[in-house]
Amino acid sequence: MKNGRFGEYGGQYIPETLMNEVTALEKAYEHYKNDLQFIAELDTLYRNYAGRPSLLYFAEKMTQDLGGAKIYLKREDLNHTGSHKINNVLGQALLAKKMGKTRVIAETGAGQHGVAIATAAALLGLECEIFMGEEDTERQSLNVYRMELLGAKVHTVTSGTKTLKDAVNETMREWTRRVSDTHYVLGSVMGPHPFPIIVRDLQSVISKEAREQILQCENKLPAAVIACVGGGSNAMGMFYHFIEDRDVKLIGCEAAGKGIYTPHHAATIAKGKKGVFHGMKSYFCQDENGQIAPVHSISAGLDYPGIGPEHAYLHKTRRAKYVPVTDEEAVSAFEYLAKTEGIICAIESAHAIAYVQKAARDFDKDESIIVCLSGRGDKDVAAIAKYRGVIIHEQN
Amino acid sequence: MNRIESAFKNGKAFIAFLTGGDPSLEKTEEFIFELERAGASLIELGIPFSDPIAEGEVIQAASVRALNAGTTVHGIFELVKRVRKKSKIPLAFLTYLNPVYYYGYDKFFAKCAEVGVDGIIIPDLPFEEQGELKAEAEKYGITLISLIAPTSSERVERIAKESKGFLYIVSSMGVTGVRSEITTDIEAIVKSIRAVSKTPAAVGFGISTPEQAAHFAEIADGVIVGSAIVRIIEKYGKDAGKEVYEYVRAMVSGL
């Protein structure tokens, strides 16, 4: 890491209006991340509010069924608000308060980050406004209502493709309108420096715990850790404390939508090209004129045309491997995990499960692998039913 | 003296923005000549980008119209080539970094020099990141124009010291778009600039009336008008030439 970059990736490609603000953010973060009181407050929130540490669960039936590596699930779905997003928002909301901010704004795709920040804002007494693409407000209407219940104002974004990238655009625009009392709580390891570092550090609690837990269970490190990747925050959190363990494979599962040989995917590493967007140099799905391409995934949380700069670096240096997983594979994995282990996981996380279904037998039976189960799947049930052609009537 | 410098030599500069390819490249060519005839000193030509994060709704919509009409970077270079056959008006591109990065910096600026583009403004390329393409821009003599915002405070001097062409003072917080009131202390910003630099400064974002234009032209060296012009193009489409001319004529005569 040098000048806010991982190799050539990262940077601060943002309007001049925001430059002093991100500089102030960097300074505040560098101070508070070493401030004992801040650390203690965050730790208390993690334990007493979010429910950390999260379980490392041995998926015995799945292990037997797949007949390969011992499969462990890092149960971020059991956190308060139902996903890993709470790790990031509690830290950023606390930091925002320390910086004297009274208002937070955020983008959301599936609504998991939106619900998480609305929750943190309610708890810490911050005003909260969420930007969500119109298409996502429709496929995740329950989460819209959740955010409103938590006291947040939800803005429907109708520009562009009306999904996550447009929600990020609109939140950035809003931040340039009103920056003095407002912190932008970016939801993933993306955007301009220092966001990719702040979010990674806050999410790295996942691998910090998982590394200790697996050593207790297995007395040795896992052969691989696996996570789904959109912007890449749960994956970065799952990878981080294993990066120096060179024998541990790091595998990120991207959304291949209807397939990477169709135009309907969000597989940034497989199909994207280097570019500069949303404040960072990284890989992006784009057309032959450098216009950001519309992307598709059944998962609103992975429906993003870019990937965080540290992932770009891990890819480039071959420390991590990124594999595409289709909608169909993810839906099958969603159903498989429900029936095999009695866990309804987020459709995002199901992308990682799908890869494990394919790859478990590539490992020996005495090896272990950890899958980050980034979120729970209640929010996805209606969409999966629709995908399978089942119509659910929730109201009379 | 290059063409951008010459834009500030005859009194206050009126800088007009329009999006290339809205509603078509042929019409953009015609509108550029109307702007010149109406007295614009410099044309800011927008290369449309799918995700223009510094733009308000008016220019976002223009970008969508231009992209839907099939506008490409190549097409815009061809447009400039045609304009240059008839006109010496100073021309600067306004676009986002990704289309330039994708085209390739060296190739992009070589092409700018070849067709006769004088400068470039990139809202998502702040001062600290200019090293990204500064060498290539300089190699081909293309002026990289910096922006200064209401929040720039101590950054103003740093940016002004290194500035070339002109400085684009962003009048207000937020994105581009017409505003009834501009409350930033532009005089203070201009004073900080003039303490360290001779580069002319022009004020943009939100200016639409002759009164606003005259007011800011008095404080600074010029004004930039974008959304108000694009709104006329949105309203009148391919027939906007005359309306654009009359609007800009009135704006320029007030300076």
XYZ file of C-alpha atoms in Angstrom:
651
model
C 0.000 0.000 0.000
C 1.465 3.286 -1.120
C -0.341 6.598 -1.668
C -3.683 4.907 -1.298
C -2.849 2.259 -3.865
C -2.461 -1.492 -4.072
C 0.115 -1.737 -6.814
C -1.385 0.428 -9.535
C -4.965 -0.057 -8.319
C -6.919 2.321 -6.102
C -6.300 6.058 -5.934
C -8.639 9.004 -5.425
C -10.419 9.768 -8.689
C -13.126 12.041 -7.329
C -14.368 15.598 -7.823
C -12.323 18.377 -6.251
C -15.288 19.197 -3.979
C -14.668 15.961 -2.041
C -10.882 16.027 -1.852
C -10.537 17.803 1.488
C -13.217 15.568 2.936
C -11.509 12.287 2.043
C -8.235 13.716 3.336
C -9.940 14.542 6.644
C -11.457 11.066 6.689
C -8.088 9.451 6.174
C -6.580 11.514 8.975
C -9.441 10.727 11.355
C -9.285 7.033 10.542
C -5.510 6.849 10.996
C -6.007 8.398 14.422
C -9.014 6.440 15.661
C -7.934 3.030 14.442
C -5.202 3.204 17.087
C -7.305 4.996 19.694
C -7.876 2.615 22.595
C -11.246 4.070 23.498
C -12.483 3.810 19.893
C -11.262 0.223 19.673
C -12.971 -0.645 22.953
C -16.249 0.988 21.914
C -16.276 -0.835 18.603
C -15.412 -4.115 20.276
C -18.307 -3.667 22.679
C -20.665 -2.988 19.784
C -19.400 -6.089 17.967
C -19.913 -8.311 21.011
C -23.009 -6.903 22.642
C -24.897 -5.646 19.633
C -23.795 -7.452 16.483
C -23.359 -10.811 18.207
C -19.699 -11.391 17.440
C -17.724 -13.546 17.287
C -19.712 -15.327 14.616
C -19.717 -19.125 14.608
C -17.403 -21.252 12.555
C -19.763 -24.092 11.805
C -18.644 -27.507 10.581
C -21.044 -28.456 7.789
C -20.821 -32.187 8.353
C -23.653 -33.315 6.118
C -22.430 -31.186 3.237
C -18.909 -32.495 3.788
C -20.105 -36.109 3.668
C -22.323 -35.474 0.703
C -19.632 -33.795 -1.392
C -16.944 -36.257 -0.337
C -13.933 -33.953 -0.274
C -12.527 -31.323 2.055
C -14.052 -30.670 5.466
C -16.334 -27.712 4.901
C -16.652 -24.987 7.493
C -19.071 -22.102 7.196
C -18.201 -18.744 8.725
C -21.657 -17.723 9.846
C -21.842 -13.987 9.126
C -25.515 -14.607 8.401
C -26.047 -14.926 12.153
C -24.921 -11.365 12.833
C -27.450 -8.746 13.807
C -29.158 -7.487 10.603
C -28.272 -10.792 8.963
C -25.023 -10.168 7.146
C -21.376 -9.139 7.357
C -22.391 -5.563 6.528
C -22.874 -4.756 10.220
C -19.077 -5.072 10.794
C -18.409 -2.178 8.453
C -21.272 0.120 9.367
C -20.730 0.031 13.115
C -17.115 1.085 12.586
C -17.896 3.792 10.053
C -20.881 5.156 11.976
C -18.766 5.364 15.118
C -15.994 7.078 13.166
C -18.510 9.512 11.640
C -19.699 10.432 15.124
C -16.143 10.988 16.320
C -15.627 13.270 13.311
C -18.600 15.333 14.439
C -20.909 14.242 11.630
C -24.623 14.137 12.308
C -25.785 12.527 9.093
C -24.814 9.434 7.118
C -25.667 8.553 3.523
C -25.151 5.254 1.758
C -25.840 3.270 -1.396
C -27.348 -0.162 -1.251
C -27.867 -2.970 -3.744
C -29.649 -5.900 -2.121
C -30.507 -3.722 0.835
C -28.232 -5.551 3.269
C -25.854 -2.604 3.571
C -28.774 -0.183 3.677
C -30.486 -2.081 6.478
C -27.190 -2.342 8.345
C -26.381 1.376 8.160
C -29.981 2.330 8.975
C -29.609 0.122 12.055
C -26.278 1.633 13.102
C -27.640 5.141 12.524
C -30.692 4.407 14.681
C -28.479 3.058 17.446
C -25.948 5.883 17.360
C -28.436 8.689 16.762
C -27.417 9.713 13.248
C -29.683 10.966 10.504
C -29.638 8.430 7.643
C -30.481 8.549 3.942
C -30.147 5.579 1.604
C -29.924 5.551 -2.196
C -31.201 2.430 -3.925
C -31.734 1.676 -7.598
C -35.338 1.433 -8.690
C -34.884 -2.121 -9.938
C -33.509 -3.113 -6.528
C -36.273 -1.374 -4.569
C -38.658 -3.600 -6.509
C -36.821 -6.901 -6.057
C -36.005 -6.080 -2.414
C -39.103 -4.187 -1.319
C -39.071 -5.792 2.114
C -35.677 -4.283 2.812
C -36.920 -0.851 1.742
C -39.613 -1.080 4.380
C -37.080 -2.339 6.919
C -34.884 0.701 6.374
C -37.864 2.982 6.765
C -38.867 1.211 9.980
C -35.369 1.941 11.248
C -35.915 5.636 10.602
C -33.938 6.009 7.376
C -35.103 7.878 4.322
C -34.866 5.774 1.156
C -34.331 7.510 -2.191
C -35.232 5.562 -5.306
C -32.593 6.044 -8.012
C -34.024 6.122 -11.516
C -30.912 7.121 -13.484
C -28.844 4.776 -15.664
C -29.402 1.065 -15.130
C -31.312 1.741 -11.877
C -29.149 -0.685 -9.899
C -26.185 -0.584 -7.515
C -23.747 1.414 -9.656
C -26.341 4.129 -10.154
C -27.042 4.149 -6.431
C -23.306 4.774 -5.883
C -23.368 7.607 -8.472
C -26.297 9.253 -6.741
C -24.799 8.901 -3.251
C -21.562 10.486 -4.487
C -23.549 13.345 -6.016
C -25.415 13.816 -2.750
C -22.107 13.862 -0.849
C -20.828 16.715 -3.057
C -24.049 18.609 -2.274
C -23.711 18.306 1.462
C -20.421 17.241 2.897
C -19.765 19.269 6.047
C -22.145 17.367 8.345
C -22.361 14.178 6.278
C -20.302 10.996 6.067
C -20.708 8.654 3.127
C -20.704 5.121 4.517
C -19.467 3.194 1.500
C -20.630 -0.388 1.730
C -17.761 -2.224 0.143
C -13.972 -2.274 -0.283
C -14.233 0.158 -3.166
C -14.371 3.837 -3.984
C -11.595 6.360 -3.397
C -8.861 5.861 -0.826
C -9.215 5.515 2.196
C -12.520 3.614 1.825
C -11.040 0.345 0.512
C -8.748 0.232 3.560
C -11.316 1.304 6.137
C -13.867 -1.247 4.959
C -11.266 -4.004 4.667
C -9.935 -3.347 8.159
C -13.436 -3.398 9.625
C -14.373 -6.573 7.743
C -11.087 -8.299 8.553
C -12.625 -9.290 11.892
C -14.093 -12.183 9.855
C -10.733 -13.774 9.060
C -9.214 -12.771 12.396
C -11.847 -14.887 14.148
C -11.957 -17.608 11.500
C -8.197 -18.155 11.630
C -8.266 -18.658 15.408
C -11.385 -20.813 15.209
C -10.067 -23.147 12.505
C -6.776 -23.604 14.342
C -8.777 -24.632 17.396
C -10.916 -27.088 15.427
C -8.340 -28.524 13.052
C -5.012 -27.593 14.566
C -3.912 -26.461 11.122
C -4.739 -23.811 8.585
C -7.403 -24.425 5.953
C -6.476 -25.370 2.397
C -8.684 -22.602 1.042
C -11.022 -19.800 2.031
C -13.874 -18.957 -0.303
C -16.253 -16.014 -0.550
C -18.549 -14.336 -3.039
C -17.366 -11.084 -4.644
C -19.321 -8.087 -5.847
C -17.431 -5.023 -4.678
C -15.733 -7.573 -2.490
C -16.092 -6.652 1.179
C -16.953 -10.019 2.699
C -14.271 -11.644 0.542
C -11.661 -9.090 1.610
C -12.693 -9.649 5.228
C -12.477 -13.420 4.766
C -9.111 -13.275 2.949
C -7.251 -10.636 4.893
C -5.637 -12.538 7.790
C -4.850 -15.461 5.469
C -2.990 -13.406 2.847
C 0.393 -14.046 4.473
C -0.393 -17.763 4.824
C 0.822 -18.544 1.331
C -0.474 -22.141 1.370
C -4.052 -21.043 1.957
C -5.826 -20.586 -1.369
C -8.000 -17.480 -1.607
C -10.964 -17.917 -3.923
C -13.513 -15.259 -4.859
C -16.758 -16.181 -6.629
C -18.067 -13.604 -9.089
C -21.568 -13.372 -10.477
C -21.627 -14.876 -13.964
C -25.366 -14.186 -14.317
C -26.659 -15.989 -17.394
C -23.088 -16.955 -18.315
C -19.852 -15.131 -19.071
C -20.279 -15.775 -22.794
C -23.538 -13.821 -22.764
C -23.761 -10.039 -22.166
C -25.752 -10.720 -18.980
C -23.215 -11.118 -16.197
C -21.316 -9.141 -13.561
C -18.038 -11.081 -13.791
C -15.551 -8.238 -13.504
C -12.336 -10.241 -13.267
C -13.314 -12.782 -15.919
C -14.628 -10.269 -18.432
C -13.809 -6.733 -17.250
C -10.964 -4.493 -18.305
C -8.804 -2.054 -16.409
C -10.393 1.316 -15.909
C -11.100 4.202 -13.561
C -14.532 4.595 -12.048
C -16.185 5.356 -8.715
C -12.993 6.896 -7.434
C -10.677 3.957 -8.075
C -8.505 2.322 -10.682
C -9.504 -1.324 -10.930
C -11.277 -3.713 -13.307
C -14.688 -2.829 -14.714
C -17.202 -4.319 -17.103
C -17.196 -1.778 -19.925
C -17.782 -1.495 -23.645
C -15.354 -0.753 -26.477
C -15.715 2.994 -25.845
C -14.926 2.909 -22.146
C -18.586 3.290 -21.187
C -19.509 1.318 -18.081
C -21.535 -1.701 -19.216
C -24.899 -2.758 -17.829
C -24.389 -5.878 -15.715
C -26.694 -8.662 -14.631
C -26.920 -10.980 -11.669
C -29.836 -12.596 -9.902
C -28.136 -11.227 -6.809
C -28.674 -7.499 -6.302
C -25.625 -7.452 -4.023
C -23.266 -8.731 -6.743
C -24.866 -6.743 -9.548
C -21.973 -4.292 -9.787
C -19.634 -3.629 -12.760
C -16.463 -3.177 -10.704
C -14.396 -4.794 -7.978
C -12.407 -3.317 -5.100
C -8.790 -2.327 -5.908
C -7.210 -4.719 -3.414
C -8.951 -7.612 -5.159
C -7.619 -6.313 -8.474
C -4.168 -6.446 -6.914
C -4.643 -9.927 -5.426
C -5.780 -11.069 -8.870
C -2.907 -9.406 -10.697
C -0.318 -10.859 -8.299
C -2.095 -14.225 -8.479
C -2.462 -14.402 -4.716
C -6.197 -14.912 -5.099
C -8.210 -16.672 -7.756
C -11.586 -15.452 -9.015
C -14.116 -17.823 -10.529
C -17.458 -17.130 -12.213
C -20.684 -18.710 -10.896
C -23.948 -18.468 -12.818
C -27.425 -17.541 -11.564
C -28.552 -21.119 -12.099
C -25.638 -22.580 -10.134
C -26.222 -20.103 -7.317
C -29.945 -20.840 -7.101
C -29.237 -24.580 -7.025
C -26.684 -24.021 -4.257
C -29.188 -21.888 -2.339
C -31.630 -24.813 -2.429
C -28.902 -27.356 -1.708
C -27.700 -25.614 1.462
C -31.261 -25.248 2.712
C -32.001 -28.941 2.256
C -28.604 -30.270 3.345
C -27.732 -28.088 6.315
C -31.021 -26.359 7.111
C -29.550 -22.948 6.328
C -31.216 -20.460 4.005
C -28.307 -18.269 2.930
C -28.213 -15.074 0.927
C -28.176 -15.588 -2.833
C -24.850 -13.710 -2.822
C -23.304 -16.284 -0.453
C -24.863 -19.091 -2.502
C -22.368 -18.214 -5.257
C -19.580 -19.341 -2.924
C -21.503 -22.477 -1.929
C -21.969 -23.330 -5.617
C -18.228 -23.208 -6.165
C -17.672 -25.488 -3.155
C -20.148 -27.982 -4.596
C -17.963 -28.164 -7.691
C -14.551 -27.997 -6.030
C -14.840 -29.819 -2.681
C -13.474 -33.034 -4.161
C -10.368 -31.281 -5.466
C -9.203 -31.297 -1.847
C -8.169 -34.212 0.374
C -10.491 -35.375 3.105
C -8.057 -34.300 5.803
C -7.966 -30.761 4.456
C -10.444 -28.105 5.472
C -11.947 -25.173 3.604
C -13.852 -22.194 4.967
C -16.727 -20.572 3.126
C -17.872 -17.147 4.176
C -21.630 -17.342 4.535
C -21.954 -13.597 4.195
C -25.678 -13.242 4.768
C -28.981 -14.914 5.409
C -31.470 -15.507 2.666
C -34.876 -14.420 3.956
C -34.692 -11.410 1.635
C -34.191 -13.673 -1.392
C -36.923 -16.243 -0.891
C -39.488 -14.449 -3.059
C -36.990 -13.876 -5.883
C -35.851 -17.517 -5.835
C -39.462 -18.667 -5.914
C -40.052 -16.418 -8.905
C -36.924 -17.759 -10.604
C -38.337 -21.270 -10.149
C -41.725 -20.174 -11.451
C -43.469 -20.323 -8.071
C -45.752 -17.439 -7.183
C -45.898 -16.536 -3.511
C -48.793 -14.561 -2.105
C -47.632 -12.669 0.941
C -50.791 -10.610 1.297
C -54.482 -11.420 1.054
C -0.183 32.419 -27.440
C -2.252 29.257 -27.649
C -5.942 29.317 -28.418
C -7.069 28.906 -24.784
C -5.008 31.917 -23.672
C -6.447 33.935 -26.537
C -9.963 33.250 -25.224
C -9.220 35.547 -22.281
C -7.466 38.325 -24.208
C -10.468 40.331 -25.350
C -12.298 41.184 -22.156
C -14.331 38.717 -20.142
C -14.642 35.207 -21.492
C -17.934 33.455 -22.095
C -17.394 29.700 -22.058
C -20.201 27.590 -23.440
C -20.691 23.891 -22.765
C -22.609 21.409 -24.819
C -22.674 17.620 -24.967
C -21.214 16.138 -28.144
C -23.773 14.082 -30.047
C -26.885 15.582 -28.416
C -29.095 15.181 -30.385
C -26.566 14.215 -33.124
C -22.961 15.002 -34.062
C -24.137 16.976 -37.117
C -26.307 19.163 -34.886
C -23.489 19.623 -32.371
C -21.346 20.929 -35.236
C -24.054 23.393 -36.186
C -24.575 24.482 -32.551
C -20.838 25.091 -32.094
C -20.926 27.553 -35.003
C -24.002 29.229 -33.513
C -22.201 29.568 -30.180
C -19.191 31.100 -31.903
C -21.370 33.483 -33.896
C -23.140 34.519 -30.675
C -19.812 35.515 -29.152
C -18.679 32.520 -27.088
C -14.940 32.742 -26.396
C -14.347 29.042 -25.807
C -16.359 25.871 -26.325
C -16.373 23.102 -23.761
C -17.331 20.010 -25.682
C -18.639 17.155 -23.564
C -17.656 13.605 -24.479
C -20.625 11.732 -23.035
C -19.948 9.167 -20.311
C -22.355 6.548 -19.000
C -21.915 7.602 -15.368
C -21.193 11.322 -15.083
C -20.965 11.698 -11.302
C -20.371 15.464 -11.308
C -23.394 16.242 -13.469
C -26.918 17.158 -12.500
C -30.025 15.855 -14.209
C -29.880 18.123 -17.284
C -26.411 17.051 -18.435
C -26.992 13.451 -17.331
C -29.997 13.360 -19.641
C -27.968 14.913 -22.475
C -25.298 12.216 -22.004
C -27.961 9.542 -22.265
C -29.390 11.108 -25.439
C -25.934 11.359 -26.998
C -24.954 7.779 -26.113
C -28.293 6.443 -27.315
C -27.650 8.259 -30.595
C -24.474 6.172 -30.921
C -21.911 8.858 -30.053
C -18.352 7.568 -29.647
C -15.011 9.174 -28.815
C -13.978 8.534 -32.400
C -17.102 10.304 -33.682
C -16.331 13.332 -31.550
C -12.778 13.545 -32.885
C -14.235 13.521 -36.402
C -16.633 16.289 -35.396
C -13.754 18.448 -34.139
C -11.893 17.837 -37.380
C -14.884 19.225 -39.315
C -15.227 22.213 -36.973
C -11.539 23.045 -37.342
C -11.877 23.352 -41.111
C -14.000 26.444 -40.576
C -13.194 27.806 -37.136
C -10.335 28.758 -34.830
C -12.504 28.947 -31.714
C -10.723 27.550 -28.611
C -12.011 24.062 -27.815
C -11.684 22.028 -24.639
C -13.090 18.586 -23.988
C -15.016 17.896 -20.838
C -15.186 14.231 -20.003
C -14.535 11.616 -17.340
C -11.313 9.720 -16.959
C -12.465 6.262 -18.015
C -13.175 6.928 -21.707
C -9.772 8.632 -21.975
C -8.012 5.819 -20.097
C -9.693 3.226 -22.259
C -8.728 5.028 -25.470
C -5.130 5.167 -24.213
C -3.624 8.434 -22.969
C -0.934 8.759 -25.620
C -3.266 7.916 -28.456
C -5.980 10.198 -27.076
C -3.810 13.289 -26.752
C -2.061 12.644 -30.049
C -5.506 12.639 -31.623
C -6.491 15.834 -29.761
C -3.442 17.576 -31.222
C -4.118 16.169 -34.677
C -7.729 17.356 -34.872
C -7.196 20.627 -33.007
C -8.510 20.256 -29.457
C -6.771 22.716 -27.129
C -7.517 21.492 -23.631
C -9.324 19.013 -21.429
C -11.311 19.164 -18.194
C -11.784 15.925 -16.255
C -14.016 16.317 -13.178
C -12.953 12.986 -11.655
C -9.241 13.702 -11.991
C -8.298 15.878 -9.007
C -4.973 17.670 -8.694
C -3.207 14.808 -6.876
C -4.060 12.324 -9.630
C -3.070 14.513 -12.595
C 0.222 12.605 -12.877
C -1.974 9.929 -14.432
C -1.864 11.676 -17.827
C -0.002 14.971 -17.430
C 3.065 13.812 -19.351
C 1.006 12.644 -22.326
C -1.103 15.832 -22.370
C 2.024 18.008 -22.261
C 3.768 15.957 -24.910
C 1.053 16.898 -27.390
C 0.511 20.430 -26.077
C -2.975 19.803 -24.701
C -3.803 21.978 -21.694
C -5.039 20.131 -18.618
C -7.497 22.453 -16.894
C -7.902 22.192 -13.112
C -11.000 22.729 -11.031
C -11.329 24.565 -7.739
C -14.313 23.951 -5.464
C -15.995 25.835 -2.603
C -14.372 23.288 -0.249
C -10.848 23.598 -1.691
C -9.640 26.092 0.997
C -5.863 25.684 1.378
C -5.750 23.595 -1.800
C -6.562 26.669 -3.922
C -2.985 27.952 -3.867
C -1.455 24.565 -4.560
C -3.731 24.005 -7.551
C -3.436 27.585 -8.856
C 0.375 27.547 -8.761
C 0.508 24.623 -11.167
C -2.407 25.736 -13.318
C -2.445 26.179 -17.080
C -4.998 27.536 -19.546
C -7.655 28.662 -17.117
C -8.954 27.653 -13.702
C -12.486 26.343 -13.483
C -14.024 27.657 -10.262
C -16.947 25.469 -9.218
C -19.389 28.055 -7.860
C -21.434 25.810 -5.612
C -21.579 22.544 -3.743
C -23.119 19.626 -5.572
C -23.427 18.848 -9.247
C -23.944 20.916 -12.394
C -27.316 22.529 -12.908
C -29.100 25.848 -12.945
C -29.277 27.599 -9.549
C -31.252 30.644 -8.476
C -28.697 31.591 -5.854
C -24.942 31.119 -5.522
C -23.630 31.773 -2.033
C -19.966 30.759 -2.216
C -17.470 33.566 -1.602
C -16.023 33.515 -5.116
C -14.162 36.780 -4.528
C -12.094 35.183 -1.781
C -11.210 32.242 -4.035
C -10.226 34.545 -6.896
C -8.081 36.560 -4.490
C -6.224 33.408 -3.363
C -5.671 32.441 -6.991
C -4.359 35.842 -8.003
C -1.924 35.880 -5.109
C -0.012 32.994 -6.642
C -0.911 32.779 -10.321
C -1.656 34.724 -13.473
C -3.874 31.983 -14.881
C -7.340 33.356 -15.737
C -10.216 32.039 -13.627
C -13.733 31.327 -14.871
C -16.778 30.559 -12.739
C -19.170 27.754 -13.599
C -21.979 25.579 -12.102
C -25.392 27.139 -11.784
C -25.069 30.240 -13.959
C -28.021 30.831 -16.297
C -29.072 34.495 -16.264
C -27.330 37.549 -17.790
C -27.317 39.116 -14.289
C -25.470 36.143 -12.781
C -23.063 36.107 -15.728
C -22.331 39.812 -15.432
C -21.870 39.522 -11.664
C -19.338 36.693 -11.831
C -17.576 38.099 -14.880
C -16.893 41.183 -12.796
C -15.295 39.112 -10.030
C -13.444 36.621 -12.246
C -12.110 36.495 -15.818
C -15.019 34.653 -17.306
C -18.109 32.535 -16.813
C -18.998 29.008 -17.869
C -22.558 28.135 -18.825
C -23.576 24.536 -19.437
C -26.893 23.259 -18.175
C -28.802 26.351 -19.349
C -27.590 25.764 -22.928
C -28.153 22.013 -22.756
C -31.674 22.645 -21.497
C -32.412 24.656 -24.646
C -31.061 21.794 -26.764
C -33.215 19.376 -24.770
C -36.292 21.512 -25.396
C -35.797 22.341 -29.086
C -33.781 19.307 -30.208
C -32.489 19.555 -33.763
C -34.088 22.991 -34.145
C -32.233 24.465 -31.144
C -29.639 26.396 -33.212
C -31.490 29.683 -33.346
C -32.578 29.524 -29.699
C -29.043 28.700 -28.551
C -27.719 31.631 -30.577
C -30.199 34.085 -29.107
C -29.679 32.921 -25.543
C -25.886 33.112 -25.733
C -26.029 36.428 -27.588
C -27.988 37.902 -24.652
C -25.643 36.361 -22.094
C -22.520 37.644 -23.865
C -23.848 41.150 -24.342
C -24.387 41.427 -20.582
C -20.734 40.767 -19.729
